[in-house]
Amino acid sequence: VAAAMKKRGIDRLVMMSSTGIGEDSPCMEWRKEGKIMDFLFSTLCRREYYDLLGAEEEARDSGVNYVITRPVGLGEDVVPTGEYFLQKKKFEDVLGCSIAKMDVGKFLLDQVLEPTISKRAVVIGADPKKAFDSF
């Protein structure tokens, strides 16, 4: 993908990955479900974990400007709010764990049209006030 982007003069990659990949492990460190997800990534979903890790590594090594987006609790039936929140510091900041696909899509589109994040991964979620609400 990166080689094709460079060949065509595209220098910005906005991608979605998953919470708990690479340096984001353990994921959702403020909730017990994070331990369950880490267990799944190390057992049943090992292939998916390494696919995402490989994609993230390719983005980092590509030489293009990128942002890797790691949503927390991407929900099928979550009502969009038009808002998203970024975890600023792991082990200190919490996020709401049910974010609408439309809200993640808004973040991705915002990063395409008006980039504010460069060459790093971010964890995105719902309102931190909802960090301990049920899924």
Steps between C-alpha positions, in 0.01 A plus 500: 500500500773747596691437177186563293432818697851631438479411130186709468628789714266434793677597820231464770362175643206500741432148622290321757648223711387378841556580860753267661741484205873549555586756764130539586506169688342455743194650339228677695724482805230669707248216444497124559388445138847614394647187657248288309595666174871450569427131566309472171781669307752255647287190431193484274568823310877469472491512117289818504734659755806435283319620185425832669847523653654442156281768342601747772867418453470549124338841557782603735774374267344638182643850510154653449323718753252278685256480787398162641159507668421248774132520596379375839169312495396565142127436522248377245200655670664803664325825415739754346566810711721692257779488760813297559764513769869406488694334777782743574703282734481125549431384859379851590214587264182297455250497215140398458492148363213518253566726204286514189650403167385837365699682769815305416432569133475871582843489665649316201351751255612794715855360486482472121360849443674693780783293649592577860682176585817391329701177507342340805222275623209627708239326712154643437186449703180651629455759773732420794206561736363170365823303558341263748158465341407153375551411135 
